[in-house]
Amino acid sequence: QVQLVESGGGLVQAGGSLRLSCAASGRTFSTYAMGWFRQAPGKEREFLACITWSRGVTTYADSVKGRFTISRDTAKNTVYLQMNSLKPEDTAVYWCAEQSPPVRVLILAGNYDYWGQGTQVTVSS
């Protein structure tokens, strides 16, 4: 079992920044990758970014490329999502997720094994 706890969400004005954190505990030694997703009201859950745990290889959705940065601190078992130039359309609940082997396509939410509780991000215009 892996437990994930997100933090760092909140209310920010358009153009501002937030950094989300996701602390992992439990059986983290077998983690292959961590990802960030979001879901806005009335929309489907959307892939944002992912990072492989051992090598730190990153992948981004086009919608956030250049504005969001995913990183990890393996010593702290924590993954981060730095969000800059936030827009009102970034308003959503944000989740982190963990994938253990077997390795599967990382942009698909269904391929992740564990999820955090979610954190609300609200961007005001």
CSV table of C-alpha atoms in Angstrom, one decimal:
chain,number,residue,atom,x,y,z
A,1,GLN,CA,0.0,0.0,0.0
A,2,VAL,CA,1.1,3.5,-0.8
A,3,GLN,CA,-0.4,6.6,0.9
A,4,LEU,CA,-0.4,9.9,-0.9
A,5,VAL,CA,-1.1,13.3,0.7
A,6,GLU,CA,-1.3,16.4,-1.4
A,7,SER,CA,-0.9,19.9,-0.1
A,8,GLY,CA,-0.4,23.4,-1.4
A,9,GLY,CA,-3.7,24.1,-3.1
A,10,GLY,CA,-5.6,27.3,-2.6
A,11,LEU,CA,-6.9,30.5,-4.1
A,12,VAL,CA,-4.6,32.6,-6.3
A,13,GLN,CA,-5.1,35.4,-8.8
A,14,ALA,CA,-4.7,34.9,-12.5
A,15,GLY,CA,-1.0,35.1,-13.4
A,16,GLY,CA,0.1,33.9,-10.0
A,17,SER,CA,1.8,30.7,-8.9
A,18,LEU,CA,1.3,27.8,-6.6
A,19,ARG,CA,3.4,24.8,-5.8
A,20,LEU,CA,1.6,21.5,-5.0
A,21,SER,CA,3.3,18.8,-3.0
A,22,CYS,CA,2.5,15.2,-2.7
A,23,ALA,CA,4.1,13.2,0.1
A,24,ALA,CA,4.2,9.4,-0.4
A,25,SER,CA,4.5,6.8,2.4
A,26,GLY,CA,4.2,3.1,2.7
A,27,ARG,CA,5.5,0.7,0.0
A,28,THR,CA,7.3,3.5,-1.9
A,29,PHE,CA,10.4,1.5,-2.8
A,30,SER,CA,8.7,0.0,-5.9
A,31,THR,CA,7.3,3.2,-7.3
A,32,TYR,CA,7.9,3.5,-11.0
A,33,ALA,CA,6.4,6.9,-11.6
A,34,MET,CA,4.2,9.7,-10.1
A,35,GLY,CA,1.7,11.8,-12.0
A,36,TRP,CA,-0.5,14.8,-11.5
A,37,PHE,CA,-4.1,15.0,-12.8
A,38,ARG,CA,-6.9,17.5,-12.4
A,39,GLN,CA,-10.6,17.6,-12.8
A,40,ALA,CA,-12.7,20.7,-13.3
A,41,PRO,CA,-16.5,20.7,-12.7
A,42,GLY,CA,-18.3,19.1,-15.6
A,43,LYS,CA,-15.1,17.8,-17.2
A,44,GLU,CA,-13.2,14.6,-17.3
A,45,ARG,CA,-10.1,14.0,-15.3
A,46,GLU,CA,-7.1,15.4,-17.2
A,47,PHE,CA,-3.5,14.3,-17.2
A,48,LEU,CA,-1.1,17.1,-16.5
A,49,ALA,CA,2.4,15.7,-15.9
A,50,CYS,CA,4.3,12.7,-14.8
A,51,ILE,CA,7.9,11.8,-13.7
A,52,THR,CA,9.7,8.5,-13.5
A,53,TRP,CA,10.9,8.0,-10.0
A,54,SER,CA,14.4,6.6,-10.6
A,55,ARG,CA,15.5,8.6,-13.7
A,56,GLY,CA,13.3,11.7,-13.4
A,57,VAL,CA,12.1,11.5,-16.9
A,58,THR,CA,9.2,13.9,-17.3
A,59,THR,CA,6.1,14.2,-19.6
A,60,TYR,CA,3.7,17.0,-19.9
A,61,ALA,CA,0.3,17.6,-21.3
A,62,ASP,CA,0.3,20.3,-24.0
A,63,SER,CA,-2.2,22.4,-22.0
A,64,VAL,CA,0.4,23.0,-19.2
A,65,LYS,CA,3.7,22.6,-21.0
A,66,GLY,CA,5.9,25.6,-20.3
A,67,ARG,CA,3.8,26.7,-17.3
A,68,PHE,CA,3.9,23.7,-15.0
A,69,THR,CA,6.9,21.8,-13.8
A,70,ILE,CA,6.9,18.5,-12.1
A,71,SER,CA,9.8,17.4,-9.9
A,72,ARG,CA,10.6,14.9,-7.2
A,73,ASP,CA,12.7,14.6,-4.1
A,74,THR,CA,13.5,10.9,-3.7
A,75,ALA,CA,14.9,11.4,-0.2
A,76,LYS,CA,11.6,12.9,1.0
A,77,ASN,CA,9.4,10.6,-1.2
A,78,THR,CA,7.7,13.8,-2.4
A,79,VAL,CA,6.7,14.9,-5.9
A,80,TYR,CA,5.9,18.6,-6.7
A,81,LEU,CA,4.0,20.5,-9.3
A,82,GLN,CA,5.1,24.1,-9.7
A,83,MET,CA,2.3,26.0,-11.5
A,84,ASN,CA,3.1,29.4,-12.9
A,85,SER,CA,1.1,31.8,-15.0
A,86,LEU,CA,-2.1,30.4,-13.7
A,87,LYS,CA,-5.3,31.0,-15.5
A,88,PRO,CA,-9.0,30.8,-14.4
A,89,GLU,CA,-9.3,27.6,-16.5
A,90,ASP,CA,-6.8,25.9,-14.3
A,91,THR,CA,-9.4,25.9,-11.5
A,92,ALA,CA,-9.9,22.3,-10.6
A,93,VAL,CA,-9.3,19.6,-8.0
A,94,TYR,CA,-5.7,18.4,-8.4
A,95,TRP,CA,-4.6,14.8,-7.6
A,96,CYS,CA,-1.3,13.1,-7.5
A,97,ALA,CA,-1.1,9.4,-8.3
A,98,GLU,CA,1.5,6.6,-8.1
A,99,GLN,CA,2.2,3.8,-10.5
A,100,SER,CA,4.1,0.7,-9.5
A,101,PRO,CA,5.2,-2.0,-11.9
A,102,PRO,CA,4.1,-3.4,-14.3
A,103,VAL,CA,4.9,-0.3,-16.3
A,104,ARG,CA,1.9,1.1,-18.2
A,105,VAL,CA,1.1,4.2,-20.2
A,106,LEU,CA,1.5,7.1,-17.8
A,107,ILE,CA,-0.9,9.6,-19.4
A,108,LEU,CA,-3.9,7.4,-18.5
A,109,ALA,CA,-5.5,7.8,-15.1
A,110,GLY,CA,-6.6,4.2,-15.1
A,111,ASN,CA,-3.0,3.0,-15.1
A,112,TYR,CA,-2.2,4.5,-11.7
A,113,ASP,CA,-2.4,2.4,-8.6
A,114,TYR,CA,-2.8,4.9,-5.8
A,115,TRP,CA,-4.3,8.3,-5.5
A,116,GLY,CA,-4.2,11.2,-3.0
A,117,GLN,CA,-7.2,12.8,-1.6
A,118,GLY,CA,-7.1,15.8,-4.0
A,119,THR,CA,-6.5,19.5,-3.4
A,120,GLN,CA,-8.6,22.4,-4.7
A,121,VAL,CA,-6.9,25.0,-6.8
A,122,THR,CA,-9.0,28.1,-7.6
A,123,VAL,CA,-7.7,30.8,-9.9
A,124,SER,CA,-9.6,34.1,-9.8
A,125,SER,CA,-9.7,36.4,-12.8
